[in-house]
GROMACS .gro file of C-alpha atoms in nm:
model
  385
    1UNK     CA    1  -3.073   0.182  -3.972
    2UNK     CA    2  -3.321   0.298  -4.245
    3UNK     CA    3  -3.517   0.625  -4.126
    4UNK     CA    4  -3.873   0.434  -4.219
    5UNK     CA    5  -3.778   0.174  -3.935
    6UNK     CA    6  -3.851  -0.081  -4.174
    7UNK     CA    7  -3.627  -0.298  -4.038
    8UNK     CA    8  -3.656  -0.384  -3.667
    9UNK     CA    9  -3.323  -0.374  -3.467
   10UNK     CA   10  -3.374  -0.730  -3.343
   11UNK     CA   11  -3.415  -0.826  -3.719
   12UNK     CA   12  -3.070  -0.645  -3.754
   13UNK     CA   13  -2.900  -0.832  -3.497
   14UNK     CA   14  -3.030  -1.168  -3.576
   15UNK     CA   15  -2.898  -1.122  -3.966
   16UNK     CA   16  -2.606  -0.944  -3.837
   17UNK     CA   17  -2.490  -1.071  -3.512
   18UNK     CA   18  -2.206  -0.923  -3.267
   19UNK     CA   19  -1.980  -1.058  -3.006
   20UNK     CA   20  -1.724  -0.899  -2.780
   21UNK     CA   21  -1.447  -0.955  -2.550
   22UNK     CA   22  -1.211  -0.793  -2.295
   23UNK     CA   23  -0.855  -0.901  -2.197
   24UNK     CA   24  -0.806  -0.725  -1.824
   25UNK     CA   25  -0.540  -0.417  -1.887
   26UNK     CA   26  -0.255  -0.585  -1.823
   27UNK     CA   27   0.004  -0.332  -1.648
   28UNK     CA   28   0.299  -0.208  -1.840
   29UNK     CA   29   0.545  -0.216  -1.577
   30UNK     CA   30   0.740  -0.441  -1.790
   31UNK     CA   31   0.682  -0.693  -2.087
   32UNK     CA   32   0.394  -0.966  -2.058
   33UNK     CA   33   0.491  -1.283  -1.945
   34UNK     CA   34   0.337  -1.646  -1.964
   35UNK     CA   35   0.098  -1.562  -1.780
   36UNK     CA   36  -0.056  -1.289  -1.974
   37UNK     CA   37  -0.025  -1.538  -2.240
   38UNK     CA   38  -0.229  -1.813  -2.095
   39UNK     CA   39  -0.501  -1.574  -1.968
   40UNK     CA   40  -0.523  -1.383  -2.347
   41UNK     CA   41  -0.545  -1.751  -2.483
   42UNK     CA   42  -0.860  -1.817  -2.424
   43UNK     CA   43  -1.037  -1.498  -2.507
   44UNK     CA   44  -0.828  -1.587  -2.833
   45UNK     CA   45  -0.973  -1.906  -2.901
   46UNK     CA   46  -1.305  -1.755  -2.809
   47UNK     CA   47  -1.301  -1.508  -3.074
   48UNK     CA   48  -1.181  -1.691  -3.354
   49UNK     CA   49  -1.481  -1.944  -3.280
   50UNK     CA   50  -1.759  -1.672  -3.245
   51UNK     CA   51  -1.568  -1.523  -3.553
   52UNK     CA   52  -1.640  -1.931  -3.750
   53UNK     CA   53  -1.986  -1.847  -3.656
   54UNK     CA   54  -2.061  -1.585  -3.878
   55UNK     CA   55  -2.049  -1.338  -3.570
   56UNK     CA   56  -1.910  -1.016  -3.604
   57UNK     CA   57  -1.633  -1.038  -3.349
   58UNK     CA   58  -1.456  -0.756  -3.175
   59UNK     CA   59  -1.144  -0.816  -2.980
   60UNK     CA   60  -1.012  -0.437  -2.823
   61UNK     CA   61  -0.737  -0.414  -2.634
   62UNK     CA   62  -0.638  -0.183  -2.352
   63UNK     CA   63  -0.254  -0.140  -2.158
   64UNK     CA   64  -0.324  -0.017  -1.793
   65UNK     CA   65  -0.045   0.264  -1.669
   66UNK     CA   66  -0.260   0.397  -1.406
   67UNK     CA   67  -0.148   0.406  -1.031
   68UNK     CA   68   0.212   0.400  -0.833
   69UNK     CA   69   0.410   0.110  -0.968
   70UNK     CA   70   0.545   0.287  -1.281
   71UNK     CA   71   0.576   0.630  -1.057
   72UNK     CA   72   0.768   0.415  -0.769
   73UNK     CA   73   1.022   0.251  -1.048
   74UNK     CA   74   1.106   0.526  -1.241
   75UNK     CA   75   1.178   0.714  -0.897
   76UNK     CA   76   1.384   0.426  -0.782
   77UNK     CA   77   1.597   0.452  -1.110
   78UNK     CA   78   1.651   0.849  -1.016
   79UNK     CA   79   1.754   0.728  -0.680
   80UNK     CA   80   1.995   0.469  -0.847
   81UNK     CA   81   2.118   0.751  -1.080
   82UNK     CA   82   2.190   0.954  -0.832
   83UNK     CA   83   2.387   0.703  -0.636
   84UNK     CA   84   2.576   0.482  -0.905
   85UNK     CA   85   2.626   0.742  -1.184
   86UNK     CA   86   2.506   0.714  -1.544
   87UNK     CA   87   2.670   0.378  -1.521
   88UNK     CA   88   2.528   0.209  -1.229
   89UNK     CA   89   2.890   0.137  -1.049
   90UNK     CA   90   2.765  -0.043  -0.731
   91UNK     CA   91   3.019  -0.017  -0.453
   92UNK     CA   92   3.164  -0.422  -0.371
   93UNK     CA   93   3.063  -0.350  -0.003
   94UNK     CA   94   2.654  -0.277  -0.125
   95UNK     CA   95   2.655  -0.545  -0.400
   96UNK     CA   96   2.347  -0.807  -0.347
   97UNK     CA   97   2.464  -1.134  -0.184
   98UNK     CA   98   2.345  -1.500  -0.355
   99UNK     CA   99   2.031  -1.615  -0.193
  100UNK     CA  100   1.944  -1.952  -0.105
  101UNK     CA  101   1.690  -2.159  -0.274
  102UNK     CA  102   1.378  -2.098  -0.106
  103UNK     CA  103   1.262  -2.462  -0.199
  104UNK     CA  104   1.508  -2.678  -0.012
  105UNK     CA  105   1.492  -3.055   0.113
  106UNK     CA  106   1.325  -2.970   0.432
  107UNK     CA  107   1.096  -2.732   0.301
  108UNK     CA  108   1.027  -3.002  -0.068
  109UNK     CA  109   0.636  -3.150  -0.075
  110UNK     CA  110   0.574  -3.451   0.025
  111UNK     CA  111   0.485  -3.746  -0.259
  112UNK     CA  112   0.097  -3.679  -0.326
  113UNK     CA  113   0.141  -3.327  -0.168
  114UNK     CA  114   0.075  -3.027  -0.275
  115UNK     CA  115   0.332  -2.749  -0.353
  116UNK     CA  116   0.272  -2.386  -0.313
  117UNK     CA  117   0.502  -2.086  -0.404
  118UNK     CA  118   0.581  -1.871  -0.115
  119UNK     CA  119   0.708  -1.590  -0.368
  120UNK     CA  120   0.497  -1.268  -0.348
  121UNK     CA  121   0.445  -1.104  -0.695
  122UNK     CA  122   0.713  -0.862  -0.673
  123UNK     CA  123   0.929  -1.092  -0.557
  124UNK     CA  124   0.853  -1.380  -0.834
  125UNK     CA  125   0.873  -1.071  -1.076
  126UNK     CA  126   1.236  -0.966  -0.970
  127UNK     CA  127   1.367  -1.223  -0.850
  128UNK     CA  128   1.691  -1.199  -0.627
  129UNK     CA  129   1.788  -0.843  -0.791
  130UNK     CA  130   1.838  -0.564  -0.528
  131UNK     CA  131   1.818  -0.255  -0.779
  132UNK     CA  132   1.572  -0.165  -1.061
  133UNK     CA  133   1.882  -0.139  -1.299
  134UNK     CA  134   1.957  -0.497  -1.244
  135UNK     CA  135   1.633  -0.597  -1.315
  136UNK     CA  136   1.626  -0.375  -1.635
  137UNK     CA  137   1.981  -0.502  -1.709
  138UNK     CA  138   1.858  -0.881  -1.715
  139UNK     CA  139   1.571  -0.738  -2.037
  140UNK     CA  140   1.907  -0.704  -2.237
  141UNK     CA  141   1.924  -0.280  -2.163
  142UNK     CA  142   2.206  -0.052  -2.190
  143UNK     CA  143   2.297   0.156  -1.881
  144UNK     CA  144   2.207   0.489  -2.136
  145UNK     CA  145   1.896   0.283  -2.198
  146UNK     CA  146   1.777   0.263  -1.828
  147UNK     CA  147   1.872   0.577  -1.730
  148UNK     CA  148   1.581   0.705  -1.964
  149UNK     CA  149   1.340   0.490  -1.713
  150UNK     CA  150   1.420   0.760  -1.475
  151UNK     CA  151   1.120   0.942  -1.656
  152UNK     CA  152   0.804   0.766  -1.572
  153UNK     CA  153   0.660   0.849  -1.934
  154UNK     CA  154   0.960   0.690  -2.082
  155UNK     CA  155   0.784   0.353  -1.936
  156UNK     CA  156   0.425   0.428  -2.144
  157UNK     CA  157   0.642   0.479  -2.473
  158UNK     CA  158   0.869   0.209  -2.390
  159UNK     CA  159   0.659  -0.099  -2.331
  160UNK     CA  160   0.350  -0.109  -2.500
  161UNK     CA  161   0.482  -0.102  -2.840
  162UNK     CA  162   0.690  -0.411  -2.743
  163UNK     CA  163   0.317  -0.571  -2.624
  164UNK     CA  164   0.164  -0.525  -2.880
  165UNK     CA  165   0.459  -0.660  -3.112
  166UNK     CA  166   0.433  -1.005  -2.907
  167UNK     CA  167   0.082  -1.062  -2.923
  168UNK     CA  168   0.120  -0.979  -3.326
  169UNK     CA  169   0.331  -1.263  -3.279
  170UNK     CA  170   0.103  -1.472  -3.122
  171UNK     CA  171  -0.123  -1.437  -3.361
  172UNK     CA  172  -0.381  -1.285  -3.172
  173UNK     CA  173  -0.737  -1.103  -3.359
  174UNK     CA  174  -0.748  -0.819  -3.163
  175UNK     CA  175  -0.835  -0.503  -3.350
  176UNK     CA  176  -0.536  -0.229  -3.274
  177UNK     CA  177  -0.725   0.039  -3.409
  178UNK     CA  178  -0.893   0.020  -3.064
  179UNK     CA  179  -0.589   0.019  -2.856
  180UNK     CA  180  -0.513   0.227  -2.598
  181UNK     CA  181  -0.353   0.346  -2.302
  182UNK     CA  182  -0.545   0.453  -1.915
  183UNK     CA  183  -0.471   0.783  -1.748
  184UNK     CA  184  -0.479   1.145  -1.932
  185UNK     CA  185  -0.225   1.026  -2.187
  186UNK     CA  186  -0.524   0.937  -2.362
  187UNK     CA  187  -0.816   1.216  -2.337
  188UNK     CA  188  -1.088   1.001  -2.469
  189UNK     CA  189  -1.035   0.749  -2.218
  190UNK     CA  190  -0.959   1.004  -1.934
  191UNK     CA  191  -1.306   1.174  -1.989
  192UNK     CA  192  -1.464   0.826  -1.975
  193UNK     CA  193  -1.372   0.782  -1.624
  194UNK     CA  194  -1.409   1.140  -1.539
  195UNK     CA  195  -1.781   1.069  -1.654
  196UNK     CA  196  -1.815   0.773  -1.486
  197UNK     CA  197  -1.701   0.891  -1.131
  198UNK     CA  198  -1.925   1.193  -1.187
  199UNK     CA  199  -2.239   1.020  -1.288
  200UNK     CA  200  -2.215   0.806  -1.005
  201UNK     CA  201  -2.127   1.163  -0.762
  202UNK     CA  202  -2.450   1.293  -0.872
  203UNK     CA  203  -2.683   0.983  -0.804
  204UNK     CA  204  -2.500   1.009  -0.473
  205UNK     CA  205  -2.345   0.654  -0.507
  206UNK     CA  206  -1.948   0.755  -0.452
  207UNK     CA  207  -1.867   0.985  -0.175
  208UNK     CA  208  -1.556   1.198  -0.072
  209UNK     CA  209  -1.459   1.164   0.277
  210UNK     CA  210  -1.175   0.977   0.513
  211UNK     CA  211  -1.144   0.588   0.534
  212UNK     CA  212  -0.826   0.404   0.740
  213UNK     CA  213  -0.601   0.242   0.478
  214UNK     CA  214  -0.233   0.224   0.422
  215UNK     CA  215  -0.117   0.593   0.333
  216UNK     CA  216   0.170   0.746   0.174
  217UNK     CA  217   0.310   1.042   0.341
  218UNK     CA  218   0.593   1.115   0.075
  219UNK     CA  219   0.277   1.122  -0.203
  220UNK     CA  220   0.010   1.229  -0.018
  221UNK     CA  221  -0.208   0.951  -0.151
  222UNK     CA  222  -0.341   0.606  -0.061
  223UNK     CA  223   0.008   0.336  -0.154
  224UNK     CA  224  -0.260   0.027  -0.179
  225UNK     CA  225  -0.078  -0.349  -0.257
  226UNK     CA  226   0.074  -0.328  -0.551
  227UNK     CA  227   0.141   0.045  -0.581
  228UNK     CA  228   0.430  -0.013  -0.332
  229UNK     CA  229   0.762  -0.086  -0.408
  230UNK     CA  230   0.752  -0.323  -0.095
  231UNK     CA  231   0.571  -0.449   0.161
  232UNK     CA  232   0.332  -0.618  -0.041
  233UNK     CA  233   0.022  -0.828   0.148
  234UNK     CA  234   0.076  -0.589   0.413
  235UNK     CA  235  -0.280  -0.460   0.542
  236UNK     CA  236  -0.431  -0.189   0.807
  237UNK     CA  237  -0.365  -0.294   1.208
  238UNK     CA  238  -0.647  -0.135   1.373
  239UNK     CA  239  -0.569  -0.045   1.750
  240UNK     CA  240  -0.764   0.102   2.010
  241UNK     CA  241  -0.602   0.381   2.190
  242UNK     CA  242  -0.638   0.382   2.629
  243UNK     CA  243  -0.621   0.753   2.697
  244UNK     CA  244  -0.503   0.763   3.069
  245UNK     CA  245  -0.429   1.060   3.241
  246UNK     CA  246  -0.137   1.160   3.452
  247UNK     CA  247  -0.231   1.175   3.832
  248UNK     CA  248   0.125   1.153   3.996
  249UNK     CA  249   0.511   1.145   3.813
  250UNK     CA  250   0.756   0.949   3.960
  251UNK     CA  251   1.063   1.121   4.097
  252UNK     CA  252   1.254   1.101   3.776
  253UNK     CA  253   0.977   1.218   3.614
  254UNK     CA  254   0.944   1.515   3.794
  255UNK     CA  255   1.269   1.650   3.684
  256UNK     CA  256   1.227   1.585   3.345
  257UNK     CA  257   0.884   1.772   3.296
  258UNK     CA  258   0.995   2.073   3.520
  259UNK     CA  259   1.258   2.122   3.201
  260UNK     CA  260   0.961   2.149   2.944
  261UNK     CA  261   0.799   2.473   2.979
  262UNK     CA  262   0.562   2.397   2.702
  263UNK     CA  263   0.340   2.124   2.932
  264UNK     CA  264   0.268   2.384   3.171
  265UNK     CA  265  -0.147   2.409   3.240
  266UNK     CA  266  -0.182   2.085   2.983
  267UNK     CA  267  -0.317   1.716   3.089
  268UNK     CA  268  -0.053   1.477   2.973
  269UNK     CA  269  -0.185   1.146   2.923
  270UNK     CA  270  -0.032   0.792   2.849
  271UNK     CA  271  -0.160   0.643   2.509
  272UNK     CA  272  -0.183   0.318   2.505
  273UNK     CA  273  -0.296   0.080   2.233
  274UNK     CA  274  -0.484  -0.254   2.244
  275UNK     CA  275  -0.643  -0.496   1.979
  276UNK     CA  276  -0.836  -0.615   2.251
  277UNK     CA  277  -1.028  -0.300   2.436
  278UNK     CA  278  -1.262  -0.526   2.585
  279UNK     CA  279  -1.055  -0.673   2.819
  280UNK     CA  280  -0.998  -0.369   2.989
  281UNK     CA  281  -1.163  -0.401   3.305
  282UNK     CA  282  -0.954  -0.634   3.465
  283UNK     CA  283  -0.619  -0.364   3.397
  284UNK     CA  284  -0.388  -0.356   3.695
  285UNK     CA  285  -0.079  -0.179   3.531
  286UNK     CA  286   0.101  -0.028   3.218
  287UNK     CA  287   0.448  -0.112   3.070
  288UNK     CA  288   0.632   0.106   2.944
  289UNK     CA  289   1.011  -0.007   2.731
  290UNK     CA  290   1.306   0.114   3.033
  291UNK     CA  291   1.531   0.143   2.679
  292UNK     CA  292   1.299   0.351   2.472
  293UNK     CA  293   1.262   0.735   2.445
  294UNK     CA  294   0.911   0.860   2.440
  295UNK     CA  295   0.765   1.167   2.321
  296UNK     CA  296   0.561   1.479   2.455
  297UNK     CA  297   0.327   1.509   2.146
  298UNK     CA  298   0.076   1.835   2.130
  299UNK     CA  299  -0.282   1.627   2.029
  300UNK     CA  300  -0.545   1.791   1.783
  301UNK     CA  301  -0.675   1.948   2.175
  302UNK     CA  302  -0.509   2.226   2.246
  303UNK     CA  303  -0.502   2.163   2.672
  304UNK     CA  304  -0.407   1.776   2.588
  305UNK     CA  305  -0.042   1.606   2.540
  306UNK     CA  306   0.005   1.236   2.418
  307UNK     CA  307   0.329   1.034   2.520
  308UNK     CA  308   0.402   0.769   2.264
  309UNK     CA  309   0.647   0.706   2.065
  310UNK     CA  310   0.768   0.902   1.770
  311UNK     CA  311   0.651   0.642   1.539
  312UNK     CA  312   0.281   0.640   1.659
  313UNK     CA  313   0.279   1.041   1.665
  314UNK     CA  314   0.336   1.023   1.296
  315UNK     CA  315   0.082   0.757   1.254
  316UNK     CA  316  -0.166   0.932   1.428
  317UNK     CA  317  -0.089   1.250   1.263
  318UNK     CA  318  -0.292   1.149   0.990
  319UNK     CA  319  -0.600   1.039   1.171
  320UNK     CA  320  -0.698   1.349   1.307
  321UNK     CA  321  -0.534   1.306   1.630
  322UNK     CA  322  -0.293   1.591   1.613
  323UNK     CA  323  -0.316   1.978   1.576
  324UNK     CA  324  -0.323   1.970   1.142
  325UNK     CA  325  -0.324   1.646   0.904
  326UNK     CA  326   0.077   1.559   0.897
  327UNK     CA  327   0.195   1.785   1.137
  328UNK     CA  328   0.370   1.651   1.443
  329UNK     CA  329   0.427   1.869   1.721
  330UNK     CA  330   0.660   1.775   1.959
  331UNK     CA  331   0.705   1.885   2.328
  332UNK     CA  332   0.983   1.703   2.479
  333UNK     CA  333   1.124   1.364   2.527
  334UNK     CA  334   1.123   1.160   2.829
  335UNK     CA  335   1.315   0.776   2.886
  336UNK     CA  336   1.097   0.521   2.952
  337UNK     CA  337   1.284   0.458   3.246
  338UNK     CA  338   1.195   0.795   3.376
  339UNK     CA  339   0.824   0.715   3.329
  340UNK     CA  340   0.837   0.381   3.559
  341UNK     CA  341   0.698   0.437   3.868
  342UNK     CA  342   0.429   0.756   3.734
  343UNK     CA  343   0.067   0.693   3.877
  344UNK     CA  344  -0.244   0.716   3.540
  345UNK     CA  345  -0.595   0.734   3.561
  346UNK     CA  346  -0.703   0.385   3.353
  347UNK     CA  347  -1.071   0.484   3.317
  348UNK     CA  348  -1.216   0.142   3.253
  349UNK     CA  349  -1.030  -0.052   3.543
  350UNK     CA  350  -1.158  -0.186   3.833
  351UNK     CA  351  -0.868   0.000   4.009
  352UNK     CA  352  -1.036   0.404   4.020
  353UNK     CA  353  -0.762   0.514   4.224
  354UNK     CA  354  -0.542   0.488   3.953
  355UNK     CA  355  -0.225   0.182   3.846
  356UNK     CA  356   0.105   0.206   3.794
  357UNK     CA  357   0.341   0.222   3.530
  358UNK     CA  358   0.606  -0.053   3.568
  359UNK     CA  359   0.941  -0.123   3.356
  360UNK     CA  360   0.926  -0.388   3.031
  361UNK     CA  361   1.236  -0.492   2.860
  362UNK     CA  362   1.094  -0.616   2.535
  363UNK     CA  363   0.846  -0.340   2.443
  364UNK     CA  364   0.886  -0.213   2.101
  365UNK     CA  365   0.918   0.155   1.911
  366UNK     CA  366   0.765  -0.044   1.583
  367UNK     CA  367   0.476  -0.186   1.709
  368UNK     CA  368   0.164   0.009   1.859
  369UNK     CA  369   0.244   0.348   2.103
  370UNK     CA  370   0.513   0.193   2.279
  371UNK     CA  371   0.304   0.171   2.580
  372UNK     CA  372   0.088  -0.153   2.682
  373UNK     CA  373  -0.192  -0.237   2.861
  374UNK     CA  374  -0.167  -0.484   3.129
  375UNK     CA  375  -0.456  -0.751   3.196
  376UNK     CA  376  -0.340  -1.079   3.395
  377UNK     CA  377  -0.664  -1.215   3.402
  378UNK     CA  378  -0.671  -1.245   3.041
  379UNK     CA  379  -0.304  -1.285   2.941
  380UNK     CA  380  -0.079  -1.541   3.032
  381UNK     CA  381   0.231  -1.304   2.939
  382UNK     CA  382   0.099  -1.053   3.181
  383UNK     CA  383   0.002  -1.276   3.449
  384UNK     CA  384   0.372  -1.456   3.438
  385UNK     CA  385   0.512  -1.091   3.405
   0.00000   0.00000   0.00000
């Protein structure tokens, strides 16, 4: 730009005119695939027209290493390491079984129907492999090879190179000099998005705080969908919890608590958990599993005790339901055959003097607190039960 301004920036552009695009970082987890290639395609094509134009065109390209997928696979090949050796010698008894075709005759699309993978990513990705060596092994890689994987930097110097080789290949204009990689292994790039989050921190836009997602407890971080090594498409169950204190213990009971020093001088209630709160009013009773051991879990009150299951203490230990963030304290344990027969306070039923808690075969430790509601006015289960 001259310093007399004697030519207008719109004059510039018009005589001089730019045009960019962006590919999406594609992750560098492994090497790109057809996919990547269609998608790159036609921000290819677009570029070499705008570029026939006259335009200045300006292809950049990024390779996205950010997050836990990386992390989680080269921690998987430790774990391997540590289990096979340096040459990944998988015991007969532990070696992955053929699996059947997921697309058989009875599952096939009808003529004129439409056909839909029921692969997840990861799965479509891997395929029927059961370790991260085999995977790595099917890329054409030596055992010494993959045991440098074990190293989750090993993956940033690894693959990218290999990208960028292929879509040299390909033929694509993108302008390398720009190339980079996300995270701190690149400073420029890391200060970028340290700007970013702190620009929008000061106009009071972003926000620290607590919000319910899926959590790691072995990271200490947030393991959203594709960070995980599985359990992809799995999302948040939100419960509501039925705090119901203890008014009588059955017989059984009795003897069990009189053993537990620590639940002396504390209200002990039974937690149970609902996705449907509102139905609450019509309770007459509470299940509890006659095969499952519950737990005498300290809450974040100091004069209260949950009983749940040991599962649902540690879920709850991170929603500010027990003494510190993580910690689970536990009391005692009790059967829940012990437990049938104990008297509880439900505070929204129409029964104030209190219902009973009564003996369920099929209640599970996986699912909820391991003690349920009971409502036959608005369950069919409950009401047949």
């Amino acid at each position: 730009m001259p310093e007399d301004d004697s030519v207008a920036p719109e004059a510039l552009h018009d005589k001089h005119p730019k045009w960019m695009g962006t590919f999406p970082y594609p992750y560098m987890n492994g090497v790109l695939h057809l996919g990547h290639a269609f998608s790159v395609s036609k921000i290819e094509f677009a570029a070499g027209w705008e570029r026939l134009q006259g335009k200045r065109a300006l292809f950049p390209f990024g390779f996205h290493v950010t997050g836990m997928p990386i992390k989680a696979a080269a921690d998987k090949i430790a774990r391997e390491l540590e289990m096979f050796g340096p040459e990944f010698a998988v015991p007969e008894e532990t070696e992955l079984e053929s699996q059947p075709s997921e697309l058989s005759v009875d599952t096939a699309p009808k003529a004129g129907g439409n056909f839909r993978g029921k692969k997840s990513k990861v799965v479509a990705k891997t395929g029927n492999k059961k370790y991260q060596f085999q995977i790595m092994q099917d890329q054409g890689m030596s055992n010494a090879e993959i045991a440098k994987f074990a190293h989750a930097e090993h993956w940033l110097e690894h693959y990218p190179p290999i990208a960028i080789s292929d879509l040299k290949a390909m033929g694509c204009k993108i302008d390398w000099r720009r190339a980079f990689l996300t995270t701190d292994h690149n400073p420029y790039y890391d200060s970028f998005a340290q700007w970013q989050f702190n620009r929008l921190r000061d106009m009071d836009k972003i926000k620290f705080g607590n919000r319910y997602t899926i959590w790691s407890a072995k990271d200490g971080q947030p393991c959203m969908d594709h960070d995980r090594q599985t359990g992809e498409g799995v999302d948040v169950q939100k419960y509501t919890c039925i705090k119901m204190q203890v008014l009588n213990w059955s017989q059984a009971a009795q003897a069990v608590i009189a053993d537990i020093l620590e639940l002396k001088g504390k209200k002990v209630f039974m937690v149970a958990a609902t996705l449907r709160p509102e139905t609450m009013y019509g309770q007459t009773n509470c299940f509890v599993g006659t095969k499952l051991t519950y737990g005498f879990f300290q809450s974040s009150m100091s004069d209260e005790v949950y009983v749940i299951t040991e599962r649902a203490a540690r879920n709850m230990a991170f929603q500010g339901l027990s003494p510190a963030n993580g910690q689970v304290v536990q009391l005692g344990t009790i059967s829940g055959q012990d437990i049938v027969g104990t008297k509880v306070n439900a505070p929204l039923s129409h029964y104030t003097d209190g219902v009973f808690m009564l003996p369920m075969d099929n209640v599970l430790a996986t699912k909820g607190t391991g003690v349920v509601t009971s409502v036959p006015s608005d369950s069919p289960d409950d009401f047949a039960t």
